[in-house]
PDB file of C-alpha atoms in Angstrom:
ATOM      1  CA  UNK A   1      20.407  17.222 -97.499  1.00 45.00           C
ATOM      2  CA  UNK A   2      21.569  13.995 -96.327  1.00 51.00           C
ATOM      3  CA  UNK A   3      20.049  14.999 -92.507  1.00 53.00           C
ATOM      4  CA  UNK A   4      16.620  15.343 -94.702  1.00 68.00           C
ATOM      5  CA  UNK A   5      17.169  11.929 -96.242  1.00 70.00           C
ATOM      6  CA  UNK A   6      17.922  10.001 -92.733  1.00 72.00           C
ATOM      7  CA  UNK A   7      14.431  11.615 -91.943  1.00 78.00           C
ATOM      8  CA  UNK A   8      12.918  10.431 -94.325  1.00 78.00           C
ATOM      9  CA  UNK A   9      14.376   6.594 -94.406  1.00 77.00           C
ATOM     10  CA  UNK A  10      13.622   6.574 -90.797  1.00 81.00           C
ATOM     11  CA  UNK A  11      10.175   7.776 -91.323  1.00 84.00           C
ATOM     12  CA  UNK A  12       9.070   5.558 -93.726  1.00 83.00           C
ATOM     13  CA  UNK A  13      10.663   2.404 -91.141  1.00 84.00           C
ATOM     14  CA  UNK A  14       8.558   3.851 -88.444  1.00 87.00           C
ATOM     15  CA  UNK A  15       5.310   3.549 -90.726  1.00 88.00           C
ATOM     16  CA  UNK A  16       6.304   0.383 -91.547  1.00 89.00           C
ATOM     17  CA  UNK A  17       6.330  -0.112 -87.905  1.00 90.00           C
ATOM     18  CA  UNK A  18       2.935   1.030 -87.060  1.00 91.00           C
ATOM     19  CA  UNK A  19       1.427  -0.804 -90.435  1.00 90.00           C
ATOM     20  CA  UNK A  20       2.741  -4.072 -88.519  1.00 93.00           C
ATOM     21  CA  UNK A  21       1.608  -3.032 -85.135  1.00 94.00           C
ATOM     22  CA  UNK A  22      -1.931  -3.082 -86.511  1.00 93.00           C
ATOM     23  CA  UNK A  23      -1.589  -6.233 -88.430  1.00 94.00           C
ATOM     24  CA  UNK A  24      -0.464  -7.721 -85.184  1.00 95.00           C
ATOM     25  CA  UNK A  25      -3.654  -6.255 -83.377  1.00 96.00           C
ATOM     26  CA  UNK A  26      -5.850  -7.686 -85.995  1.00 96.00           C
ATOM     27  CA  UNK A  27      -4.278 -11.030 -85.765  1.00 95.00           C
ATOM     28  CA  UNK A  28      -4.456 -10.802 -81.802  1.00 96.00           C
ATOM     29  CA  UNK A  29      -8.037 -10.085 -82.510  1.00 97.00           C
ATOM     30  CA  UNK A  30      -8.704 -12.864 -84.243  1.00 96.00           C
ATOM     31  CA  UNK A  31      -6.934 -15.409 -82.355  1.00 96.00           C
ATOM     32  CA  UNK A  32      -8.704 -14.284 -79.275  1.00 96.00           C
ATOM     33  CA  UNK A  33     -11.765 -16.191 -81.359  1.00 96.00           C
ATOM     34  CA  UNK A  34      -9.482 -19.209 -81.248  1.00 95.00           C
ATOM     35  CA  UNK A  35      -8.704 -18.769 -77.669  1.00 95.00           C
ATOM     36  CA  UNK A  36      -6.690 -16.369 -75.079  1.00 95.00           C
ATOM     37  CA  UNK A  37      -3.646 -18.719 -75.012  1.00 95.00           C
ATOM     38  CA  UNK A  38      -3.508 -18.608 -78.908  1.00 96.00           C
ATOM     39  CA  UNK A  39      -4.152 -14.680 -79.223  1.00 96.00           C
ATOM     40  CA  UNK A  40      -0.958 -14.241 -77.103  1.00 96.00           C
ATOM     41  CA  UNK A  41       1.155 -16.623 -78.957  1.00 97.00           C
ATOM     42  CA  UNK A  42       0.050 -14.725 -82.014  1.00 97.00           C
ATOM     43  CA  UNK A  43       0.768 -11.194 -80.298  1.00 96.00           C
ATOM     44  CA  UNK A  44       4.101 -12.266 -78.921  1.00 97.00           C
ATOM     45  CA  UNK A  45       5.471 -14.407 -82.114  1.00 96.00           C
ATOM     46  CA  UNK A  46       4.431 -10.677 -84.522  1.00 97.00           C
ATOM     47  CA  UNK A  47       6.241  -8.160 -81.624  1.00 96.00           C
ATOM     48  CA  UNK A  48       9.351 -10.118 -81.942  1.00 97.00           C
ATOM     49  CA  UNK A  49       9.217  -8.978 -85.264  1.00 96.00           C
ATOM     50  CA  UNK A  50       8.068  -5.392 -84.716  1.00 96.00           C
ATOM     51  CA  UNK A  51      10.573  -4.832 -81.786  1.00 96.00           C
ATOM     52  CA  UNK A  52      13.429  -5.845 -83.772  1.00 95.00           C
ATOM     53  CA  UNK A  53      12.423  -4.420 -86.418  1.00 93.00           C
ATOM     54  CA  UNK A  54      12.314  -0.571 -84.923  1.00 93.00           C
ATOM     55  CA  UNK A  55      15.632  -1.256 -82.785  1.00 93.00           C
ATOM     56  CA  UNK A  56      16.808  -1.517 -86.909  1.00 92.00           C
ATOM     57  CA  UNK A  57      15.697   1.162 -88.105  1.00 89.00           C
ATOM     58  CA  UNK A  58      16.429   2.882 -85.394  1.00 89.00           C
ATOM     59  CA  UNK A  59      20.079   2.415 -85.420  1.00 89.00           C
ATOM     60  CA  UNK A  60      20.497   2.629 -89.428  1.00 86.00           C
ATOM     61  CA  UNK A  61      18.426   5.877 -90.060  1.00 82.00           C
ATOM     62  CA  UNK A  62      20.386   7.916 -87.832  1.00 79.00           C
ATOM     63  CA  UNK A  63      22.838   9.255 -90.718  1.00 70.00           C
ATOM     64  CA  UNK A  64      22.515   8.652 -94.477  1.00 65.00           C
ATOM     65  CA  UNK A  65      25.057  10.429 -97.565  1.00 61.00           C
ATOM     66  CA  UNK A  66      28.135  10.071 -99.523  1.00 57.00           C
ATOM     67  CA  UNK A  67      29.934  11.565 -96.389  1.00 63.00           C
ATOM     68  CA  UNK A  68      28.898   9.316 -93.663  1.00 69.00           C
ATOM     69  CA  UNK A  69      29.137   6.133 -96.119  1.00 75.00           C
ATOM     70  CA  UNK A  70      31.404   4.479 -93.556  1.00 82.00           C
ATOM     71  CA  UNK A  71      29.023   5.143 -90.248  1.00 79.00           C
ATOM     72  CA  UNK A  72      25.806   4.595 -92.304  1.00 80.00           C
ATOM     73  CA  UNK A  73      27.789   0.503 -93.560  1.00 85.00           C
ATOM     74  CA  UNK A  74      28.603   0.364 -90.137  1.00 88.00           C
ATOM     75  CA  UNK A  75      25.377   1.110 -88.578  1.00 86.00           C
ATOM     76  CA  UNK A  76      23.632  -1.197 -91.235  1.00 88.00           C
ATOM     77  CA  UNK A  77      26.402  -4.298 -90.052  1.00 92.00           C
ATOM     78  CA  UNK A  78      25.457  -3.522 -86.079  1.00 92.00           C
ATOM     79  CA  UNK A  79      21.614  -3.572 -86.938  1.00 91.00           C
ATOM     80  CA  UNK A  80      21.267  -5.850 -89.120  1.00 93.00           C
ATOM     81  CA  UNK A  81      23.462  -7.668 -85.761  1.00 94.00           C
ATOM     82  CA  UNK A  82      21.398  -6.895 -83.456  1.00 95.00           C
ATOM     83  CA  UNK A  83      18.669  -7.337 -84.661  1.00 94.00           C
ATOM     84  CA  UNK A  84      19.122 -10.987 -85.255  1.00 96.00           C
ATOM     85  CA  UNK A  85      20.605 -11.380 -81.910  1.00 97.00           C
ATOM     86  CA  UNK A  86      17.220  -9.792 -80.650  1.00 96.00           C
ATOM     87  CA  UNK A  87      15.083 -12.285 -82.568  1.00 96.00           C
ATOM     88  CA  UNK A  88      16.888 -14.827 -81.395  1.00 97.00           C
ATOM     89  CA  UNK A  89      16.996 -13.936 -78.146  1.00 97.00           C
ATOM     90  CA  UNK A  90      13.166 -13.147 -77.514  1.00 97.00           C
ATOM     91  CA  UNK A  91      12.348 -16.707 -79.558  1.00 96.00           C
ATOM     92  CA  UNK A  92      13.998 -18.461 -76.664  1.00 96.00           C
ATOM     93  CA  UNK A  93      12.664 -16.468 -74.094  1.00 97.00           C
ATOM     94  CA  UNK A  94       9.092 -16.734 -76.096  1.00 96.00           C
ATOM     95  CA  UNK A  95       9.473 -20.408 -76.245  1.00 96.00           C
ATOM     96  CA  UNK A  96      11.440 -21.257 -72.777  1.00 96.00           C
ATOM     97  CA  UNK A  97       9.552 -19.180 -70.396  1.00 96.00           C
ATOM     98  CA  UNK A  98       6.093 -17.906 -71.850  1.00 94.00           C
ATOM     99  CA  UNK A  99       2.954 -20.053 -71.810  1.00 94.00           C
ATOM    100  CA  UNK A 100       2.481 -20.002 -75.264  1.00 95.00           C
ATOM    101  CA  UNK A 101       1.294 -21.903 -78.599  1.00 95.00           C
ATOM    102  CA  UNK A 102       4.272 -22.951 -80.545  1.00 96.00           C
ATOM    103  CA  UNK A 103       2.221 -22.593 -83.825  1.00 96.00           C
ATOM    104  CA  UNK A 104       0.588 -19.962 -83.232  1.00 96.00           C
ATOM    105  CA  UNK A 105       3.812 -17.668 -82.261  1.00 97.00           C
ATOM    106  CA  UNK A 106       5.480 -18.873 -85.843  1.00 96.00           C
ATOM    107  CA  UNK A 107       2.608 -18.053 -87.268  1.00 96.00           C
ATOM    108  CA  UNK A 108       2.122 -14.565 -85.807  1.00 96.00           C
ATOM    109  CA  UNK A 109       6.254 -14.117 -86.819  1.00 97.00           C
ATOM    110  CA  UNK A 110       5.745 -15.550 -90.592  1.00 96.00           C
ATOM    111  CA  UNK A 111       2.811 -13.129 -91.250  1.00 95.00           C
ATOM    112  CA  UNK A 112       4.511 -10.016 -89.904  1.00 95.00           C
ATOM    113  CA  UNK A 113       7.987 -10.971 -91.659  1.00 94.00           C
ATOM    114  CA  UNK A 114       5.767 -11.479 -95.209  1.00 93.00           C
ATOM    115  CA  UNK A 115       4.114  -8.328 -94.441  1.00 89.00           C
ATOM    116  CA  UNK A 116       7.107  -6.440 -94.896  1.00 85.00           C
ATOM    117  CA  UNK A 117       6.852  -7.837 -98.977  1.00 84.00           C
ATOM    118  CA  UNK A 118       4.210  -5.778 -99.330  1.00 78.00           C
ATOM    119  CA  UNK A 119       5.680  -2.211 -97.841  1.00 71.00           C
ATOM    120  CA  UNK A 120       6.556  -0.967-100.994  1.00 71.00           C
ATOM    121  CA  UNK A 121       2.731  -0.965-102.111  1.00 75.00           C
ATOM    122  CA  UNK A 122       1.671   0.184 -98.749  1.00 70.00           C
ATOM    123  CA  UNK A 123       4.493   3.103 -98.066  1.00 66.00           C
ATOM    124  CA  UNK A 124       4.791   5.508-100.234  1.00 64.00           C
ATOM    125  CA  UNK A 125       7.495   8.342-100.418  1.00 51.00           C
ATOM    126  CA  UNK A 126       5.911  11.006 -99.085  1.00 47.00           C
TER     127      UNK A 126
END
C-alpha cells in the first residue's frame, strides 16, 4: 500500500511538472513577441522553478507510510535542501553568466512559483 501511495504522490508532482513546463512554453511564446532576449529570460527564470521543482519530488516520493516515517521526514528535510540550494544556485548562474533580462527572469520565476497555488484545481487524484 504505501509503494502505491509514493506512486501516486510522485505522479501527481510529475503532472504538476509538465502543467508548468507548458505554462513556461506559453510564456516563452509570448515573450518572443517582446523580443528573443526577453523570451529567454522568461524561459530560464520559469525552468529554475521546474528543475527544482522535479529534483523535489523526485527525492520525497520515493517512499511514503507509517513505516518509513523517518526516511520519508528525512527525504522531505534533503529536498526541501536541495532544492533551495538549486534555486539559488541557478539564480546566480542565471544572473552572473547568462545574457538575460533581469525582469523578465523574476517574472518568468513569480508566475511558475504562483502557478503551483492553483495545482489543487488543476490535479486531481486520479
Amino acid at each position: 500500500m504505501s509503494e502505491s501511495l509514493a506512486k501516486i504522490g510522485r505522479r501527481q508532482a510529475y503532472k504538476m511538472v509538465l502543467l508548468q513546463l507548458g505554462i513556461s512554453v506559453a510564456l516563452v511564446l509570448i515573450g518572443l513577441l517582446i523580443s528573443l532576449q526577453v523570451s529567454m529570460s522568461l524561459g530560464v527564470g520559469s525552468l529554475i522553478v521546474i528543475v527544482a521543482h522535479f529534483v523535489f519530488a523526485t527525492i520525497v516520493f520515493r517512499k511514503s507510510g507509517a513505516q518509513a516515517a523517518e526516511a520519508v521526514q528525512k527525504a522531505l528535510k534533503i529536498g526541501e535542501s536541495l532544492k533551495i540550494l538549486l534555486t539559488i544556485g541557478l539564480l546566480i548562474f542565471a544572473f552572473t553568466v547568462l545574457p538575460v533580462h533581469p525582469p523578465s527572469l523574476l517574472i518568468g520565476y513569480i508566475v511558475i512559483v504562483l502557478s503551483q497555488w492553483f495545482a489543487p484545481l488543476i490535479i486531481k487524484s486520479s
